Coordinates of N, CA and C in Angstrom, one line a residue:
V1 N -110.8 84.9 -29.3 CA -112.1 83.5 -29.6 C -112.4 82.6 -30.7
Q2 N -112.2 81.1 -31.2 CA -113.2 80.7 -32.1 C -113.6 79.7 -31.2
L3 N -114.9 79.2 -31.5 CA -115.5 78.3 -31.3 C -115.0 77.4 -32.9
Q4 N -114.7 75.8 -32.0 CA -114.9 74.4 -33.2 C -115.7 73.8 -33.6
A5 N -115.9 73.9 -34.8 CA -117.4 73.0 -35.4 C -116.4 71.5 -35.5
S6 N -117.2 70.8 -35.4 CA -116.3 69.4 -36.0 C -117.7 68.6 -36.1
G7 N -118.0 67.3 -36.5 CA -118.1 66.2 -37.0 C -119.4 66.2 -38.1
G8 N -118.7 67.1 -39.1 CA -119.3 66.8 -40.7 C -118.7 65.9 -41.3
G9 N -118.8 65.8 -42.9 CA -118.7 64.3 -43.1 C -119.4 64.3 -44.5
L10 N -119.5 62.8 -45.7 CA -119.9 62.6 -46.9 C -121.1 61.6 -45.7
V11 N -122.3 61.8 -46.7 CA -123.3 61.0 -45.9 C -124.4 61.3 -46.9
Q12 N -125.2 59.7 -47.5 CA -126.4 59.6 -48.2 C -127.3 60.8 -48.0
A13 N -128.2 60.5 -49.0 CA -129.6 61.2 -49.0 C -130.2 60.1 -47.7
G14 N -131.1 61.3 -46.5 CA -131.5 60.3 -45.8 C -130.5 60.1 -45.0
G15 N -129.9 60.2 -45.1 CA -128.5 59.7 -43.6 C -128.5 60.6 -43.1
S16 N -127.8 61.0 -41.5 CA -128.1 61.8 -40.1 C -126.2 62.0 -40.1
L17 N -126.5 62.9 -39.2 CA -124.7 63.5 -39.0 C -125.0 63.9 -37.4
R18 N -124.1 64.1 -36.8 CA -124.3 64.7 -35.4 C -123.3 66.1 -35.7
L19 N -123.8 67.1 -35.5 CA -122.5 68.3 -35.5 C -122.4 68.4 -34.2
S20 N -120.9 68.9 -33.8 CA -120.6 69.9 -32.4 C -119.7 70.6 -32.6
C21 N -120.0 71.8 -31.5 CA -119.0 73.3 -31.5 C -119.1 73.0 -30.1
A22 N -118.2 72.9 -30.2 CA -117.0 73.1 -28.4 C -116.4 74.4 -28.3
D23 N -116.6 75.1 -27.4 CA -116.4 76.6 -26.7 C -114.8 76.1 -25.7
S24 N -113.7 76.2 -26.3 CA -112.7 75.5 -25.2 C -112.9 77.0 -24.3
K25 N -112.8 78.1 -24.9 CA -112.6 79.2 -24.1 C -113.0 79.6 -22.8
R26 N -114.3 78.9 -22.3 CA -115.7 78.9 -22.1 C -116.6 80.3 -21.9
T27 N -116.7 80.3 -23.4 CA -116.9 82.4 -22.9 C -118.4 82.3 -22.9
S28 N -119.5 81.4 -23.6 CA -121.1 81.1 -24.3 C -121.6 80.4 -23.5
T29 N -121.4 80.3 -22.0 CA -122.3 79.4 -21.0 C -123.6 80.2 -20.6
N30 N -123.4 81.8 -20.9 CA -124.7 82.4 -20.8 C -125.0 83.2 -21.9
N31 N -124.4 82.8 -23.2 CA -124.9 83.4 -24.5 C -125.9 82.1 -25.1
G32 N -126.4 82.3 -25.8 CA -127.6 81.7 -27.1 C -126.6 81.7 -28.1
M33 N -126.7 80.2 -28.5 CA -125.5 80.3 -29.6 C -126.1 79.8 -31.1
G34 N -125.8 79.9 -32.7 CA -126.8 79.6 -33.3 C -126.2 78.5 -34.3
W35 N -126.6 77.8 -35.5 CA -125.6 76.7 -36.5 C -126.0 77.7 -38.0
F36 N -125.5 78.1 -38.3 CA -125.2 79.1 -39.8 C -124.8 77.5 -41.0
R37 N -124.5 78.1 -41.8 CA -124.4 77.2 -42.9 C -124.3 77.8 -44.5
Q38 N -122.9 77.2 -45.3 CA -122.9 78.4 -46.1 C -122.4 77.4 -47.1
A39 N -123.4 77.2 -48.0 CA -123.0 76.8 -49.2 C -122.9 77.3 -50.2
P40 N -121.5 77.2 -51.9 CA -121.1 77.5 -52.4 C -121.8 78.4 -53.2
G41 N -121.1 79.5 -53.0 CA -121.9 80.4 -53.7 C -123.4 81.5 -52.9
K42 N -123.2 81.0 -52.7 CA -124.2 81.8 -51.7 C -124.7 82.1 -50.1
E43 N -125.3 83.1 -49.8 CA -124.6 83.8 -48.9 C -125.3 82.7 -47.3
R44 N -124.6 82.9 -45.9 CA -124.6 82.0 -45.2 C -126.1 82.5 -44.7
E45 N -126.8 81.5 -44.1 CA -128.2 81.1 -43.6 C -127.6 80.2 -42.3
F46 N -129.4 80.9 -41.6 CA -129.5 80.1 -40.4 C -130.0 79.3 -40.7
V47 N -129.6 78.6 -39.5 CA -129.6 76.7 -39.0 C -131.0 76.5 -38.5
A48 N -130.0 76.9 -37.1 CA -130.9 76.8 -35.5 C -130.0 77.9 -34.7
S49 N -131.2 77.6 -33.6 CA -130.4 77.8 -32.2 C -131.0 78.4 -30.7
I50 N -130.4 78.8 -30.0 CA -130.9 78.1 -28.7 C -130.2 78.7 -27.7
S51 N -131.0 79.2 -26.4 CA -130.6 80.1 -26.0 C -130.1 79.3 -24.9
W52 N -129.5 80.9 -23.8 CA -128.7 79.4 -22.4 C -128.5 78.8 -21.9
R53 N -129.5 78.6 -21.2 CA -130.1 78.0 -20.4 C -130.3 76.4 -21.5
G54 N -131.3 77.0 -22.6 CA -131.1 75.3 -23.7 C -132.5 74.9 -23.7
D55 N -133.4 76.3 -23.3 CA -135.5 75.9 -23.0 C -135.6 77.0 -24.3
S56 N -135.1 77.2 -24.6 CA -135.8 77.9 -26.3 C -135.2 77.8 -27.5
T57 N -135.7 77.0 -28.5 CA -135.2 77.4 -29.6 C -135.8 77.4 -30.9
S58 N -134.9 77.6 -31.9 CA -136.1 78.2 -33.3 C -135.0 77.4 -34.8
Y59 N -135.5 77.1 -35.3 CA -135.5 76.8 -36.0 C -135.3 77.4 -38.0
A60 N -134.6 76.9 -38.6 CA -135.9 77.7 -40.5 C -136.2 76.1 -41.0
D61 N -137.4 77.1 -42.0 CA -138.5 76.4 -41.9 C -137.6 75.1 -42.5
N62 N -136.8 75.2 -43.5 CA -136.6 74.0 -44.2 C -135.8 73.4 -43.5
V63 N -135.4 73.3 -42.7 CA -134.8 72.0 -40.7 C -135.3 71.7 -40.5
K64 N -136.4 72.6 -40.5 CA -138.0 72.5 -38.7 C -138.3 70.4 -39.1
G65 N -138.4 70.3 -37.9 CA -138.6 68.3 -38.5 C -137.9 67.5 -38.3
R66 N -135.7 67.9 -39.1 CA -135.0 67.2 -39.5 C -134.2 67.2 -38.5
F67 N -133.8 68.8 -38.1 CA -133.0 69.0 -37.5 C -132.9 69.6 -35.8
T68 N -132.3 69.1 -34.6 CA -132.3 69.7 -33.7 C -131.5 69.8 -33.0
I69 N -131.6 71.2 -32.4 CA -129.9 71.9 -32.4 C -130.7 71.4 -29.8
S70 N -129.2 71.4 -29.1 CA -129.0 71.0 -28.1 C -127.7 71.2 -27.4
R71 N -127.2 71.9 -26.5 CA -126.4 72.0 -25.3 C -126.0 71.3 -24.1
D72 N -125.0 71.3 -24.3 CA -124.5 70.6 -23.1 C -124.0 71.8 -22.4
N73 N -123.8 72.8 -21.4 CA -123.1 73.7 -20.7 C -121.6 73.8 -19.5
A74 N -121.8 72.2 -19.2 CA -121.0 71.9 -18.7 C -119.7 71.5 -19.3
K75 N -120.0 70.6 -20.6 CA -118.7 70.9 -21.5 C -119.3 71.6 -22.3
N76 N -119.6 72.8 -22.2 CA -119.2 74.2 -23.0 C -119.7 73.5 -24.5
T77 N -120.6 72.6 -25.0 CA -120.8 71.9 -26.6 C -122.2 72.2 -26.8
V78 N -121.8 72.4 -27.9 CA -123.6 73.4 -28.6 C -123.5 71.6 -29.6
Y79 N -125.0 71.4 -29.7 CA -125.0 70.2 -30.6 C -126.1 70.1 -31.8
L80 N -126.3 70.0 -33.5 CA -127.0 69.9 -33.9 C -126.6 68.5 -34.2
Q81 N -128.2 68.1 -34.4 CA -127.9 66.5 -34.8 C -129.3 66.6 -35.7
M82 N -128.8 65.9 -36.9 CA -129.2 66.0 -38.6 C -129.5 65.2 -39.0
N83 N -131.2 64.8 -39.0 CA -131.9 63.6 -39.5 C -132.1 64.0 -41.6
S84 N -132.8 62.8 -41.7 CA -132.8 63.1 -43.0 C -132.6 64.3 -43.6
L85 N -130.9 63.8 -44.3 CA -130.6 64.9 -44.6 C -130.5 64.9 -46.1
K86 N -130.8 66.2 -47.2 CA -130.9 65.7 -48.4 C -129.5 66.7 -48.7
P87 N -129.9 66.2 -50.1 CA -128.1 66.7 -50.9 C -128.1 68.7 -50.4
E88 N -129.6 69.6 -50.4 CA -130.1 71.2 -50.9 C -128.9 70.9 -49.2
D89 N -129.1 69.8 -48.1 CA -128.2 70.7 -47.0 C -126.8 70.2 -47.3
T90 N -126.6 70.2 -48.2 CA -124.8 70.7 -48.3 C -124.4 71.8 -48.1
A91 N -122.8 72.3 -47.4 CA -122.4 73.7 -47.1 C -121.8 73.0 -46.5
V92 N -120.6 74.0 -45.7 CA -120.0 74.8 -44.6 C -121.5 74.8 -43.7
Y93 N -120.9 74.0 -42.6 CA -121.9 74.8 -41.0 C -121.5 75.6 -40.5
Y94 N -121.4 76.2 -39.5 CA -120.8 77.4 -38.7 C -121.3 77.1 -37.4
C95 N -121.4 77.5 -36.4 CA -121.2 77.5 -35.3 C -121.1 79.2 -34.6
G96 N -122.0 79.5 -34.0 CA -121.7 81.3 -33.8 C -122.2 82.2 -32.4
Q97 N -121.4 82.0 -31.4 CA -122.3 83.2 -30.2 C -123.1 84.1 -30.1
R98 N -124.5 84.1 -30.1 CA -125.6 85.4 -29.9 C -125.3 86.7 -29.4
I99 N -125.5 88.1 -29.8 CA -124.9 88.9 -29.0 C -126.1 89.7 -29.4
G100 N -126.9 89.9 -30.2 CA -128.3 90.3 -30.3 C -129.2 89.6 -31.1
P101 N -130.3 90.2 -30.9 CA -131.3 89.7 -31.5 C -132.2 89.2 -32.8
G102 N -132.1 88.3 -32.9 CA -133.0 87.9 -34.5 C -132.1 86.4 -34.7
S103 N -132.7 86.5 -36.1 CA -131.4 84.8 -36.4 C -130.4 86.1 -37.5
G104 N -130.2 86.8 -38.5 CA -128.9 87.3 -39.2 C -127.2 87.1 -38.4
A105 N -126.9 87.0 -39.9 CA -125.3 86.6 -39.4 C -124.6 86.9 -38.7
S106 N -124.7 88.7 -38.4 CA -124.3 89.3 -38.0 C -124.5 90.0 -36.6
M107 N -125.6 89.0 -35.7 CA -126.0 89.0 -34.5 C -125.4 87.7 -33.4
Y108 N -124.1 87.0 -34.8 CA -123.2 86.4 -33.5 C -121.8 87.0 -33.9
R109 N -121.3 85.7 -33.2 CA -119.7 86.0 -33.5 C -118.9 84.4 -33.4
Y110 N -117.5 85.2 -33.2 CA -116.7 83.5 -33.0 C -116.9 82.2 -33.5
W111 N -117.1 83.3 -35.1 CA -117.8 81.2 -36.3 C -116.6 80.7 -36.2
G112 N -115.1 80.8 -36.0 CA -114.7 79.6 -36.6 C -114.0 79.5 -37.9
K113 N -113.9 77.8 -38.1 CA -113.2 78.0 -39.2 C -114.9 76.8 -40.0
G114 N -116.0 75.9 -39.4 CA -116.7 75.5 -39.9 C -116.4 73.8 -40.1
T115 N -117.5 72.7 -40.8 CA -117.4 72.1 -41.1 C -118.6 71.7 -42.5
L116 N -117.6 70.8 -43.4 CA -118.8 70.9 -43.9 C -119.3 69.8 -44.0
V117 N -120.4 69.3 -44.6 CA -121.1 68.3 -44.7 C -121.7 68.6 -46.3
T118 N -121.5 66.6 -46.9 CA -121.9 66.6 -48.4 C -123.1 65.4 -48.1
V119 N -124.3 65.9 -48.5 CA -124.8 64.7 -48.8 C -125.4 64.8 -50.3
S120 N -124.8 63.3 -50.2 CA -125.0 62.8 -51.9 C -126.1 62.4 -51.9
S121 N -126.4 62.1 -53.7 CA -127.9 61.8 -54.0 C -128.4 60.3 -54.2

């Protein structure tokens, strides 16, 4: 099983993008989901997570107030709305299915290939 992230692209600073994460195998309806990102030469870092019902969300401090995670279980899709983008948001973004507590990458699986977000200054 792999989750398919899409929606990345090139955007100017201050712009917006909406990422999607599709679960074609429908394995994530009862799982929390998360978005992570990895910039060149850096470790994968937590961005946001959402509970399986969608009623609880969590964000990294450096995206709080700018990014919004949501999900549509009927469509087996999780979204990440990114506003007020900054050059430091440039990274490959991955979605994962949560399998344990905490925000560490080891608590998620089914990463897929990710989608590249590039923010120009």
